mmCIF file of C-alpha atoms in Angstrom:
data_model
loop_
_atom_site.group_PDB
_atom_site.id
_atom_site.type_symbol
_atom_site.label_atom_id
_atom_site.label_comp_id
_atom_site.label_asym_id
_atom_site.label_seq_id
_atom_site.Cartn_x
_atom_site.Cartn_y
_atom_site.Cartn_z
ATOM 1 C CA UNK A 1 -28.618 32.703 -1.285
ATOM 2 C CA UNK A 2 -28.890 36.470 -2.002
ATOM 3 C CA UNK A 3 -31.600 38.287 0.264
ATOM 4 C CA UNK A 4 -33.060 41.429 0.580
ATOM 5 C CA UNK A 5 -35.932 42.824 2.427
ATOM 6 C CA UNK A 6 -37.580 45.883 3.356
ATOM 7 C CA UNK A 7 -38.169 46.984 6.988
ATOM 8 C CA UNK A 8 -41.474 48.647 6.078
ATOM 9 C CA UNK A 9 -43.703 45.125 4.513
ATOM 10 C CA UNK A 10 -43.245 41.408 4.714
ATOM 11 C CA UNK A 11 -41.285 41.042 1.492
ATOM 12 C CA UNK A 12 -38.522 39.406 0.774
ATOM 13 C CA UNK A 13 -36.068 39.175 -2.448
ATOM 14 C CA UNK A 14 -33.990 35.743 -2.402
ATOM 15 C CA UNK A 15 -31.509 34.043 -4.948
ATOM 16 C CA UNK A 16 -32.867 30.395 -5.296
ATOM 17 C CA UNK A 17 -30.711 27.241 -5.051
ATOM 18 C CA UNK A 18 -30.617 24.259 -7.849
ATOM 19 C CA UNK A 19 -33.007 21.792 -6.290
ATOM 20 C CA UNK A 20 -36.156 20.237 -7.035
ATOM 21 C CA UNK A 21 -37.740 21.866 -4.197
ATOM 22 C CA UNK A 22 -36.689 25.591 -6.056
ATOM 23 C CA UNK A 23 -37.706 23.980 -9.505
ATOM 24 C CA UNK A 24 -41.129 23.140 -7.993
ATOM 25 C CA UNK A 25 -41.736 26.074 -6.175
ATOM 26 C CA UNK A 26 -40.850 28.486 -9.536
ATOM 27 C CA UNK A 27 -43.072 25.994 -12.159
ATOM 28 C CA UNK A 28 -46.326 25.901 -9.461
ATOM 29 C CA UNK A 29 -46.048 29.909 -9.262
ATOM 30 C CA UNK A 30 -45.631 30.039 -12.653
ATOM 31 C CA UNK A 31 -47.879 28.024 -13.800
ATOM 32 C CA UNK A 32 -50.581 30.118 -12.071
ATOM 33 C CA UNK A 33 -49.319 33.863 -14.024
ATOM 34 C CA UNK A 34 -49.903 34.945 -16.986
ATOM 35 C CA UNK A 35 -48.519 34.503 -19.430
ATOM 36 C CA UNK A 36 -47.139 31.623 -18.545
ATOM 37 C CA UNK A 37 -49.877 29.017 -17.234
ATOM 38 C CA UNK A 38 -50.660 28.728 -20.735
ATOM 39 C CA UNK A 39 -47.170 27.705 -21.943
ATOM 40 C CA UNK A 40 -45.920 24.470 -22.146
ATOM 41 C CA UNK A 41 -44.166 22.675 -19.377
ATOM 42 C CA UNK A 42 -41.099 20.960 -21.785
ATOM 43 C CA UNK A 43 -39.060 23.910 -23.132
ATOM 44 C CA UNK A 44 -40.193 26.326 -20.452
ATOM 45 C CA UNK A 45 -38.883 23.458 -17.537
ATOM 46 C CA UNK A 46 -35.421 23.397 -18.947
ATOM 47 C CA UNK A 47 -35.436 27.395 -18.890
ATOM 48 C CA UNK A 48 -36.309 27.495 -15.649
ATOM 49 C CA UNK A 49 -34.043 24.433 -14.591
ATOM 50 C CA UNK A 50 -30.987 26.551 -16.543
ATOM 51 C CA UNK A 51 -31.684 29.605 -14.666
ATOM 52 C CA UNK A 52 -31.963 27.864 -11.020
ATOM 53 C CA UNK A 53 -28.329 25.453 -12.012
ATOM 54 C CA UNK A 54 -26.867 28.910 -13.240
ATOM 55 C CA UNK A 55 -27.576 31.186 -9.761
ATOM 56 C CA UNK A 56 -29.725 33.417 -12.757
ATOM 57 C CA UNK A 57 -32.956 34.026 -10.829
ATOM 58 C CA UNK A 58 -34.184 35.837 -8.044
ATOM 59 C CA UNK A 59 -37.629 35.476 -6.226
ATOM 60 C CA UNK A 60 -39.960 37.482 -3.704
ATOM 61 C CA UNK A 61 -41.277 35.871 -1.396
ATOM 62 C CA UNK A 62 -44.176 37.436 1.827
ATOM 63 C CA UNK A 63 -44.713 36.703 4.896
ATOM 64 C CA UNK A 64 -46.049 33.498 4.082
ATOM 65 C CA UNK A 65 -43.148 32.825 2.329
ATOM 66 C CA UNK A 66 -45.557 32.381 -0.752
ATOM 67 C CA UNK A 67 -43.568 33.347 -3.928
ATOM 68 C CA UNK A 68 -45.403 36.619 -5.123
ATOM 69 C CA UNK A 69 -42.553 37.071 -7.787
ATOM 70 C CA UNK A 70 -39.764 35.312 -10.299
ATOM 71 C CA UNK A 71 -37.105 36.924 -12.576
ATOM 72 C CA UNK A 72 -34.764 34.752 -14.189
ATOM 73 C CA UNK A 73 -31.853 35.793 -17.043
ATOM 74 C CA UNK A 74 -29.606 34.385 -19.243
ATOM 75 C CA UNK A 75 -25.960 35.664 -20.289
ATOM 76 C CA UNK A 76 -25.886 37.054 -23.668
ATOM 77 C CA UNK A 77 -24.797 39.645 -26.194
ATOM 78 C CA UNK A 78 -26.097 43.160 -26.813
ATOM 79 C CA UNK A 79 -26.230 42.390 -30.368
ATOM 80 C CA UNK A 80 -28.324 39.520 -29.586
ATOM 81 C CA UNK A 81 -30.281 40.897 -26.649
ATOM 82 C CA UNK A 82 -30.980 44.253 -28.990
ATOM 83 C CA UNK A 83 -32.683 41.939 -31.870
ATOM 84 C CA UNK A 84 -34.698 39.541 -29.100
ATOM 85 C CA UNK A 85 -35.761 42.842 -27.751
ATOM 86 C CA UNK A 86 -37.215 43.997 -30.836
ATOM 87 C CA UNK A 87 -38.735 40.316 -31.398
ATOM 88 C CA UNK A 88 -36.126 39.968 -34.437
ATOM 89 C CA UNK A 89 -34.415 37.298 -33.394
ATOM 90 C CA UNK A 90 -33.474 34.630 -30.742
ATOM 91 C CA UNK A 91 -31.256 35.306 -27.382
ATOM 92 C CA UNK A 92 -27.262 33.338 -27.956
ATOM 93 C CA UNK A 93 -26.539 32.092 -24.604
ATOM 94 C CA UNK A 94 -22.902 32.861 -23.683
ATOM 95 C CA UNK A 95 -22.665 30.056 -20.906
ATOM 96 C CA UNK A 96 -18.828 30.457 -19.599
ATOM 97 C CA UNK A 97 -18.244 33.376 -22.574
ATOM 98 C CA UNK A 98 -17.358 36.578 -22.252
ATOM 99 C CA UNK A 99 -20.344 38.532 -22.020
ATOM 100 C CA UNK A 100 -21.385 42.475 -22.365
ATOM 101 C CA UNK A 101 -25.805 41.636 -21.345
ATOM 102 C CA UNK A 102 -28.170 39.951 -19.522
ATOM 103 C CA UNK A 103 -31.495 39.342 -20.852
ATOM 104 C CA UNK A 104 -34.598 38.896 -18.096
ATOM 105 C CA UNK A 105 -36.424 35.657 -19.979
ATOM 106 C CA UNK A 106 -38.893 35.051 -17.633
ATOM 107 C CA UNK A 107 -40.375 37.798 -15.145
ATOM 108 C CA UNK A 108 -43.945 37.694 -13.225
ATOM 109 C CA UNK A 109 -44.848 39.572 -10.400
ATOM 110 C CA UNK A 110 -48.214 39.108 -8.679
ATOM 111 C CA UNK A 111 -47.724 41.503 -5.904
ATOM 112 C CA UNK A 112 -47.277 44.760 -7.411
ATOM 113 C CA UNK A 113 -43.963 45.244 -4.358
ATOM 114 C CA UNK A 114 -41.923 43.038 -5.801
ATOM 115 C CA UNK A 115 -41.260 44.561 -9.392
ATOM 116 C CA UNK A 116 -38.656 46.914 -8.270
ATOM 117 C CA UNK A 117 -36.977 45.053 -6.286
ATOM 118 C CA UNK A 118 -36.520 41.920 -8.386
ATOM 119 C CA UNK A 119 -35.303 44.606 -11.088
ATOM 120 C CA UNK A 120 -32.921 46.054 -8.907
ATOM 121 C CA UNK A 121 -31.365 43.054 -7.934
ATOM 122 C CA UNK A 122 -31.538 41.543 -11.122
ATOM 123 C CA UNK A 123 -29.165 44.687 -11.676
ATOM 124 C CA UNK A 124 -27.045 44.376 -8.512
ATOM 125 C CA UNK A 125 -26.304 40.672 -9.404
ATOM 126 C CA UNK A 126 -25.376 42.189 -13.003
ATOM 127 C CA UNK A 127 -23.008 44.743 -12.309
ATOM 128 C CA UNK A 128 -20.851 45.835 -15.310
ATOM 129 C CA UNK A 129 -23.527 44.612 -18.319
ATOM 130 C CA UNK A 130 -26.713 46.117 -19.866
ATOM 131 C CA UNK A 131 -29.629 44.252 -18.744
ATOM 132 C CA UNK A 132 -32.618 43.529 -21.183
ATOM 133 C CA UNK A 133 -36.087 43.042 -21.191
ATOM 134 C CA UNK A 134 -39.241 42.962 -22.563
ATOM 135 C CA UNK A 135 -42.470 44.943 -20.974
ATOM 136 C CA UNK A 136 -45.764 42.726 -21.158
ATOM 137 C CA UNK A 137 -49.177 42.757 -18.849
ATOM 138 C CA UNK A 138 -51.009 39.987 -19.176
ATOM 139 C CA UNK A 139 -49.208 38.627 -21.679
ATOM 140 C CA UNK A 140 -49.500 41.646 -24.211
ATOM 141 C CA UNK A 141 -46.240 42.957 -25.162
ATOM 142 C CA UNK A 142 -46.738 47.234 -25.055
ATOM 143 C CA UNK A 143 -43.702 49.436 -26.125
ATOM 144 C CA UNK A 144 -41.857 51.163 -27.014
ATOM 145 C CA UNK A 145 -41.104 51.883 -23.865
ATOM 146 C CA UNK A 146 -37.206 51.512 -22.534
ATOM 147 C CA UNK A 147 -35.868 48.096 -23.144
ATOM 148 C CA UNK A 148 -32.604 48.001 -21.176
ATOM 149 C CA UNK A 149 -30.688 49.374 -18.313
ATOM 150 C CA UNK A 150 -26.678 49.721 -18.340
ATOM 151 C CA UNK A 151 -25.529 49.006 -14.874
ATOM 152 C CA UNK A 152 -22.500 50.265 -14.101
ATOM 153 C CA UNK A 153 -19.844 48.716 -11.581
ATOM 154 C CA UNK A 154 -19.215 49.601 -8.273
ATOM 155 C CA UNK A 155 -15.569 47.798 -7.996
ATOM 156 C CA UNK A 156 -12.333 49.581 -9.183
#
């Protein structure tokens, strides 16, 4: 489990484990955001359940340890992350395959704190590929706004 937190608030960024309890806790938050409490628990379950088996998610968590925030990615191509972006075509998951992206599938932040920080570790735990994503509020999609961030490695 990944963690970060700020000295300065109650928040907290953590890397959830593949376990009901984590599957729960992600599909009741969820299901309370928009866009998603209008979606439709079978697909959307086996995203999430992907993301949690894979170690592709990251949540924020407050004092309460209520979650206040979820981002969760899938391994990709920038050929195929460029076209989902652009809402011309679907993501290729590249489970075990080389891979040169990262697309964030499933973001929603209810405490305005925790956007950054899920971003930024999205990016730390993505070192090395561009990271994708799509900017909606309330379910409307605005743009054209920037779509991806290159992260570049820290290792030699």
């Amino acid at each position: 489990m990944t963690q970060q937190s700020n000295d300065t608030d109650d928040l907290t960024v953590v890397g959830l484990t593949s376990s009901f309890e984590a599957f729960g806790l992600v599909m009741d938050y969820l299901s309370r955001v928009a866009p998603f409490a209008g979606f439709e628990l079978g697909k959307f379950g086996g995203i999430i359940r992907q993301q949690l088996a894979r170690g592709h998610n990251l949540a924020a968590l407050n004092g309460r340890r209520e979650m206040v925030g979820y981002a969760g990615w899938i391994h990709t191509s920038s050929v195929s992350a460029e076209l989902w972006a652009l809402d011309q075509g679907p993501l290729q998951h590249l489970d075990g395959q080389a891979h040169d992206a990262a697309a964030l599938t499933v973001v929603a932040v209810s405490d305005p704190r925790a956007t950054m920080r899920l971003m930024r570790g999205a990016r730390a735990l993505n070192k090395g590929v561009r990271v994708y994503f799509k900017r909606s509020y309330d379910g409307e999609v605005r743009g054209p706004k920037k779509a991806s961030v290159l992260n570049f490695s820290t290792e030699a």
